[in-house]
Amino acid sequence: MDGNGRWASRRRMPRVLGHEQGVEALVRTVRACAERGIEYLTVFAFSSENWKRPEEEVSGLMKLVLVAVSKHVQQLAEAGVRIHIVGDRSKVSDKVKASWDQAEAATRHNSRMVLSVAFNYGGRWDIVQACRRAMADGLGPDDLSEATLARYMALSHAPDPDLFIRTGGELRISNFLLWQAAYAELYFTDCLWPDFDAGQLDAALAAYAARERRFGDVKPATAPARTAEEV
Ligand code: IPE
Ligand code: MG
């Protein structure tokens, strides 16, 4: 979700107001995804590296978490969204931790759509924490496979992403889902995150639909056959 700061600067507004509009864009996008039958949405809200930002911006973002949870979680819960927070919680304040606990608890029985919010997350952090937890469980070198390590990754509750969208015009992954995005289709747009809406989402989905996915094979992957009941 990149481009909040530039969105605000272009309007001669403080960056934190761009982040506020970013929260509105997120809620809009969650709803649009749910309406389209998307079952898993994972968003990058705060990276392990974002602590380097000026103190004022970091504390503004932390306050925004508290506001966003109290303002939006109830409605998302009623819309059938289940929230998971992924990332290193050890460095966030007790207030932010309590907000995350509240968001997860209030939505834990939902199953229409899973929203994973990556916060104080980094793709490299995720791989290292997965290895450490696997080792703590007593797994040795011979026990470790891609499948076993995947069970320790922070997003083990979600399938690998099909589509990876970055707004804000930069053409890089910036330490997001390094492990999980191995075969994700990448989509980059100049749209700044606060301007992202259902139309932007549909453009990304249309681009995705036109891609040919081969997963290393020579022929396009076909959808698994469905039984009559499922159809
Ligand atoms: C992304 O927007 C939001 C967060 C990292 C929290 P930015 O704050 O990176 O916005 P730009 O890139 O400065 O426009
Ligand atoms: Mg940015």
mmCIF file of C-alpha atoms and ligand atoms in Angstrom:
data_model
loop_
_atom_site.group_PDB
_atom_site.id
_atom_site.type_symbol
_atom_site.label_atom_id
_atom_site.label_comp_id
_atom_site.label_asym_id
_atom_site.label_seq_id
_atom_site.Cartn_x
_atom_site.Cartn_y
_atom_site.Cartn_z
ATOM 1 C CA MET A 1 0.000 0.000 0.000
ATOM 2 C CA ASP A 2 2.510 2.605 -1.193
ATOM 3 C CA GLY A 3 2.066 6.275 -1.975
ATOM 4 C CA ASN A 4 0.316 7.729 1.072
ATOM 5 C CA GLY A 5 3.035 10.298 1.753
ATOM 6 C CA ARG A 6 3.145 11.546 -1.836
ATOM 7 C CA TRP A 7 -0.643 11.706 -1.980
ATOM 8 C CA ALA A 8 -0.578 14.066 1.017
ATOM 9 C CA SER A 9 2.464 16.096 -0.104
ATOM 10 C CA ARG A 10 0.824 16.812 -3.456
ATOM 11 C CA ARG A 11 -2.014 18.393 -1.507
ATOM 12 C CA ARG A 12 0.367 20.253 0.816
ATOM 13 C CA MET A 13 -0.950 18.167 3.668
ATOM 14 C CA PRO A 14 1.042 16.387 6.410
ATOM 15 C CA ARG A 15 2.016 12.829 5.493
ATOM 16 C CA VAL A 16 -0.067 11.358 8.289
ATOM 17 C CA LEU A 17 -3.222 12.615 6.538
ATOM 18 C CA GLY A 18 -2.168 10.510 3.571
ATOM 19 C CA HIS A 19 -1.970 7.515 5.889
ATOM 20 C CA GLU A 20 -5.465 8.319 7.170
ATOM 21 C CA GLN A 21 -6.763 8.227 3.608
ATOM 22 C CA GLY A 22 -4.788 5.021 3.184
ATOM 23 C CA VAL A 23 -6.898 3.396 5.890
ATOM 24 C CA GLU A 24 -10.054 4.429 3.999
ATOM 25 C CA ALA A 25 -8.604 2.899 0.828
ATOM 26 C CA LEU A 26 -7.857 -0.298 2.727
ATOM 27 C CA VAL A 27 -11.398 -0.645 4.072
ATOM 28 C CA ARG A 28 -12.775 0.082 0.569
ATOM 29 C CA THR A 29 -10.486 -2.541 -0.927
ATOM 30 C CA VAL A 30 -11.330 -5.190 1.664
ATOM 31 C CA ARG A 31 -15.020 -4.724 0.862
ATOM 32 C CA ALA A 32 -14.402 -4.798 -2.891
ATOM 33 C CA CYS A 33 -12.382 -8.016 -2.553
ATOM 34 C CA ALA A 34 -15.077 -9.655 -0.408
ATOM 35 C CA GLU A 35 -17.740 -8.677 -2.954
ATOM 36 C CA ARG A 36 -15.670 -10.289 -5.711
ATOM 37 C CA GLY A 37 -15.282 -13.573 -3.846
ATOM 38 C CA ILE A 38 -11.583 -13.134 -3.083
ATOM 39 C CA GLU A 39 -10.925 -15.295 -0.050
ATOM 40 C CA TYR A 40 -7.494 -14.076 1.022
ATOM 41 C CA LEU A 41 -6.106 -10.562 1.019
ATOM 42 C CA THR A 42 -2.746 -9.722 2.573
ATOM 43 C CA VAL A 43 -1.633 -6.115 2.901
ATOM 44 C CA PHE A 44 1.719 -4.572 3.814
ATOM 45 C CA ALA A 45 0.927 -1.909 6.398
ATOM 46 C CA PHE A 46 4.242 -1.359 8.184
ATOM 47 C CA SER A 47 7.598 -2.869 7.355
ATOM 48 C CA SER A 48 10.445 -3.849 9.665
ATOM 49 C CA GLU A 49 12.312 -0.958 8.012
ATOM 50 C CA ASN A 50 9.620 1.714 8.541
ATOM 51 C CA TRP A 51 10.962 2.409 12.074
ATOM 52 C CA LYS A 52 13.645 4.470 10.311
ATOM 53 C CA ARG A 53 11.043 7.151 9.512
ATOM 54 C CA PRO A 54 10.859 10.351 11.585
ATOM 55 C CA GLU A 55 9.496 9.731 15.079
ATOM 56 C CA GLU A 56 6.492 11.935 14.360
ATOM 57 C CA GLU A 57 5.428 9.800 11.396
ATOM 58 C CA VAL A 58 5.992 6.495 13.236
ATOM 59 C CA SER A 59 3.943 7.636 16.238
ATOM 60 C CA GLY A 60 1.243 8.982 13.877
ATOM 61 C CA LEU A 61 1.050 5.560 12.231
ATOM 62 C CA MET A 62 0.807 3.795 15.603
ATOM 63 C CA LYS A 63 -2.016 6.119 16.701
ATOM 64 C CA LEU A 64 -3.732 5.451 13.399
ATOM 65 C CA VAL A 65 -3.724 1.718 14.151
ATOM 66 C CA LEU A 66 -5.700 2.340 17.345
ATOM 67 C CA VAL A 67 -8.161 4.654 15.554
ATOM 68 C CA ALA A 68 -8.564 2.309 12.578
ATOM 69 C CA VAL A 69 -9.235 -0.725 14.758
ATOM 70 C CA SER A 70 -11.856 1.052 16.853
ATOM 71 C CA LYS A 71 -13.472 2.684 13.802
ATOM 72 C CA HIS A 72 -13.564 -0.187 11.307
ATOM 73 C CA VAL A 73 -13.156 -3.614 12.886
ATOM 74 C CA GLN A 74 -16.766 -4.004 13.975
ATOM 75 C CA GLN A 75 -18.037 -3.360 10.441
ATOM 76 C CA LEU A 76 -15.478 -5.692 8.918
ATOM 77 C CA ALA A 77 -16.490 -8.339 11.456
ATOM 78 C CA GLU A 78 -20.116 -7.953 10.391
ATOM 79 C CA ALA A 79 -19.058 -8.277 6.747
ATOM 80 C CA GLY A 80 -17.596 -11.735 7.481
ATOM 81 C CA VAL A 81 -13.915 -10.743 7.420
ATOM 82 C CA ARG A 82 -11.415 -12.560 9.618
ATOM 83 C CA ILE A 83 -8.348 -10.530 10.564
ATOM 84 C CA HIS A 84 -4.865 -11.932 11.178
ATOM 85 C CA ILE A 85 -1.942 -9.741 12.097
ATOM 86 C CA VAL A 86 1.423 -10.997 10.867
ATOM 87 C CA GLY A 87 4.782 -9.627 11.911
ATOM 88 C CA ASP A 88 7.045 -9.150 14.895
ATOM 89 C CA ARG A 89 4.823 -7.935 17.721
ATOM 90 C CA SER A 90 7.649 -7.759 20.224
ATOM 91 C CA LYS A 91 8.556 -4.184 19.264
ATOM 92 C CA VAL A 92 5.098 -2.620 19.159
ATOM 93 C CA SER A 93 3.558 -0.909 22.179
ATOM 94 C CA ASP A 94 1.149 -2.650 24.522
ATOM 95 C CA LYS A 95 -1.671 -0.454 23.229
ATOM 96 C CA VAL A 96 -1.046 -1.503 19.636
ATOM 97 C CA LYS A 97 -0.749 -5.147 20.725
ATOM 98 C CA ALA A 98 -4.079 -4.867 22.532
ATOM 99 C CA SER A 99 -5.666 -3.407 19.382
ATOM 100 C CA TRP A 100 -4.391 -6.303 17.293
ATOM 101 C CA ASP A 101 -5.672 -8.801 19.856
ATOM 102 C CA GLN A 102 -9.056 -7.089 19.765
ATOM 103 C CA ALA A 103 -9.191 -7.138 15.935
ATOM 104 C CA GLU A 104 -8.308 -10.840 15.853
ATOM 105 C CA ALA A 105 -10.680 -11.808 18.662
ATOM 106 C CA ALA A 106 -13.631 -9.851 17.225
ATOM 107 C CA THR A 107 -13.310 -11.576 13.843
ATOM 108 C CA ARG A 108 -12.066 -15.040 14.768
ATOM 109 C CA HIS A 109 -15.291 -16.867 13.864
ATOM 110 C CA ASN A 110 -15.521 -15.374 10.377
ATOM 111 C CA SER A 111 -14.708 -17.268 7.216
ATOM 112 C CA ARG A 112 -15.921 -15.245 4.215
ATOM 113 C CA MET A 113 -12.552 -13.636 3.700
ATOM 114 C CA VAL A 114 -9.209 -13.621 5.527
ATOM 115 C CA LEU A 115 -7.479 -10.251 5.779
ATOM 116 C CA SER A 116 -3.857 -10.574 6.874
ATOM 117 C CA VAL A 117 -2.261 -7.307 7.904
ATOM 118 C CA ALA A 118 1.525 -7.384 7.780
ATOM 119 C CA PHE A 119 2.774 -5.042 10.475
ATOM 120 C CA ASN A 120 6.378 -4.784 11.573
ATOM 121 C CA TYR A 121 6.822 -7.476 8.955
ATOM 122 C CA GLY A 122 9.670 -8.252 6.594
ATOM 123 C CA GLY A 123 10.018 -11.189 4.231
ATOM 124 C CA ARG A 124 13.507 -11.943 5.549
ATOM 125 C CA TRP A 125 12.316 -11.675 9.146
ATOM 126 C CA ASP A 126 9.610 -14.206 8.291
ATOM 127 C CA ILE A 127 12.044 -16.761 6.852
ATOM 128 C CA VAL A 128 14.369 -16.400 9.850
ATOM 129 C CA GLN A 129 11.578 -16.658 12.440
ATOM 130 C CA ALA A 130 10.239 -19.757 10.660
ATOM 131 C CA CYS A 131 13.686 -21.430 10.791
ATOM 132 C CA ARG A 132 14.136 -20.488 14.434
ATOM 133 C CA ARG A 133 10.758 -21.880 15.459
ATOM 134 C CA ALA A 134 11.355 -25.055 13.472
ATOM 135 C CA MET A 135 14.710 -25.513 15.231
ATOM 136 C CA ALA A 136 13.126 -24.778 18.610
ATOM 137 C CA ASP A 137 10.669 -27.593 17.851
ATOM 138 C CA GLY A 138 13.645 -29.902 17.448
ATOM 139 C CA LEU A 139 13.645 -30.153 13.656
ATOM 140 C CA GLY A 140 17.079 -30.922 12.281
ATOM 141 C CA PRO A 141 18.557 -30.390 8.803
ATOM 142 C CA ASP A 142 17.079 -33.644 7.487
ATOM 143 C CA ASP A 143 13.586 -32.766 8.705
ATOM 144 C CA LEU A 144 13.461 -29.427 6.948
ATOM 145 C CA SER A 145 11.709 -29.333 3.583
ATOM 146 C CA GLU A 146 9.828 -26.594 1.762
ATOM 147 C CA ALA A 147 6.571 -28.048 3.043
ATOM 148 C CA THR A 148 7.685 -28.229 6.698
ATOM 149 C CA LEU A 149 9.172 -24.742 6.679
ATOM 150 C CA ALA A 150 5.985 -23.369 5.082
ATOM 151 C CA ARG A 151 4.110 -24.482 8.183
ATOM 152 C CA TYR A 152 6.234 -22.143 10.310
ATOM 153 C CA MET A 153 5.890 -19.107 8.061
ATOM 154 C CA ALA A 154 3.814 -16.213 9.380
ATOM 155 C CA LEU A 155 1.223 -16.737 6.632
ATOM 156 C CA SER A 156 0.825 -20.481 7.103
ATOM 157 C CA HIS A 157 -2.939 -19.879 7.448
ATOM 158 C CA ALA A 158 -3.170 -18.627 3.855
ATOM 159 C CA PRO A 159 -2.332 -20.106 0.450
ATOM 160 C CA ASP A 160 0.470 -18.502 -1.569
ATOM 161 C CA PRO A 161 -0.712 -15.310 -3.260
ATOM 162 C CA ASP A 162 -1.827 -15.478 -6.906
ATOM 163 C CA LEU A 163 -1.586 -11.759 -7.494
ATOM 164 C CA PHE A 164 0.820 -9.243 -5.938
ATOM 165 C CA ILE A 165 -0.165 -5.600 -6.370
ATOM 166 C CA ARG A 166 2.113 -2.676 -5.572
ATOM 167 C CA THR A 167 0.733 0.838 -5.820
ATOM 168 C CA GLY A 168 2.759 4.051 -5.900
ATOM 169 C CA GLY A 169 4.879 3.431 -8.985
ATOM 170 C CA GLU A 170 7.969 1.742 -7.504
ATOM 171 C CA LEU A 171 9.046 -1.449 -9.283
ATOM 172 C CA ARG A 172 10.278 -3.527 -6.368
ATOM 173 C CA ILE A 173 9.046 -5.967 -3.739
ATOM 174 C CA SER A 174 10.700 -4.204 -0.771
ATOM 175 C CA ASN A 175 10.971 -7.263 1.482
ATOM 176 C CA PHE A 176 7.281 -8.188 1.361
ATOM 177 C CA LEU A 177 6.262 -11.840 0.832
ATOM 178 C CA LEU A 178 9.647 -13.164 -0.302
ATOM 179 C CA TRP A 179 8.892 -16.831 0.334
ATOM 180 C CA GLN A 180 5.187 -16.823 -0.508
ATOM 181 C CA ALA A 181 5.345 -14.755 -3.700
ATOM 182 C CA ALA A 182 7.600 -17.203 -5.564
ATOM 183 C CA TYR A 183 4.975 -17.697 -8.291
ATOM 184 C CA ALA A 184 2.768 -14.665 -7.707
ATOM 185 C CA GLU A 185 1.875 -12.568 -10.722
ATOM 186 C CA LEU A 186 3.293 -9.097 -10.125
ATOM 187 C CA TYR A 187 1.246 -6.001 -10.921
ATOM 188 C CA PHE A 188 2.609 -2.495 -10.521
ATOM 189 C CA THR A 189 0.531 0.647 -10.824
ATOM 190 C CA ASP A 190 1.337 4.360 -10.517
ATOM 191 C CA CYS A 191 -1.923 4.848 -8.630
ATOM 192 C CA LEU A 192 -1.125 6.178 -5.150
ATOM 193 C CA TRP A 193 -2.622 3.971 -2.458
ATOM 194 C CA PRO A 194 -5.180 6.519 -1.130
ATOM 195 C CA ASP A 195 -6.638 6.662 -4.679
ATOM 196 C CA PHE A 196 -6.994 2.875 -4.966
ATOM 197 C CA ASP A 197 -10.604 1.803 -5.445
ATOM 198 C CA ALA A 198 -12.802 -0.917 -6.972
ATOM 199 C CA GLY A 199 -11.974 0.283 -10.502
ATOM 200 C CA GLN A 200 -8.243 -0.007 -9.810
ATOM 201 C CA LEU A 201 -8.783 -3.460 -8.329
ATOM 202 C CA ASP A 202 -10.726 -4.569 -11.393
ATOM 203 C CA ALA A 203 -7.922 -3.330 -13.662
ATOM 204 C CA ALA A 204 -5.443 -5.439 -11.678
ATOM 205 C CA LEU A 205 -7.731 -8.468 -11.796
ATOM 206 C CA ALA A 206 -8.194 -8.065 -15.558
ATOM 207 C CA ALA A 207 -4.408 -7.929 -16.029
ATOM 208 C CA TYR A 208 -4.079 -11.038 -13.876
ATOM 209 C CA ALA A 209 -6.742 -12.870 -15.890
ATOM 210 C CA ALA A 210 -4.719 -12.279 -19.056
ATOM 211 C CA ARG A 211 -1.540 -13.861 -17.631
ATOM 212 C CA GLU A 212 -0.480 -17.392 -18.463
ATOM 213 C CA ARG A 213 0.701 -19.238 -15.371
ATOM 214 C CA ARG A 214 3.017 -22.172 -15.932
ATOM 215 C CA PHE A 215 4.684 -22.703 -12.524
ATOM 216 C CA GLY A 216 7.884 -23.796 -14.239
ATOM 217 C CA ASP A 217 6.081 -26.149 -16.632
ATOM 218 C CA VAL A 218 5.860 -25.545 -20.399
ATOM 219 C CA LYS A 219 2.091 -25.514 -20.681
ATOM 220 C CA PRO A 220 -0.344 -23.251 -18.867
ATOM 221 C CA ALA A 221 -1.681 -24.569 -15.559
ATOM 222 C CA THR A 222 -5.284 -25.689 -15.794
ATOM 223 C CA ALA A 223 -7.779 -25.204 -13.006
ATOM 224 C CA PRO A 224 -8.357 -28.428 -11.062
ATOM 225 C CA ALA A 225 -11.469 -30.298 -12.265
ATOM 226 C CA ARG A 226 -14.487 -29.626 -10.081
ATOM 227 C CA THR A 227 -17.210 -32.084 -9.195
ATOM 228 C CA ALA A 228 -20.846 -31.441 -10.148
ATOM 229 C CA GLU A 229 -21.718 -30.433 -6.562
ATOM 230 C CA GLU A 230 -18.967 -27.814 -6.473
ATOM 231 C CA VAL A 231 -20.051 -26.343 -9.816
HETATM 232 C C1 IPE B 1 3.034 3.653 2.363
HETATM 233 O O1 IPE B 1 3.023 4.965 1.957
HETATM 234 C C2 IPE B 1 2.491 3.472 3.750
HETATM 235 C C3 IPE B 1 3.443 3.004 4.777
HETATM 236 C C4 IPE B 1 4.661 2.595 4.573
HETATM 237 C C5 IPE B 1 2.977 3.031 6.150
HETATM 238 P P1 IPE B 1 4.363 5.819 2.064
HETATM 239 O O2 IPE B 1 4.368 6.499 3.373
HETATM 240 O O3 IPE B 1 5.538 4.977 1.761
HETATM 241 O O4 IPE B 1 4.129 6.890 0.920
HETATM 242 P P2 IPE B 1 5.225 7.538 -0.044
HETATM 243 O O5 IPE B 1 5.952 6.411 -0.709
HETATM 244 O O6 IPE B 1 6.112 8.374 0.811
HETATM 245 O O7 IPE B 1 4.411 8.336 -0.994
HETATM 246 MG MG MG B 2 6.697 4.635 0.077
#
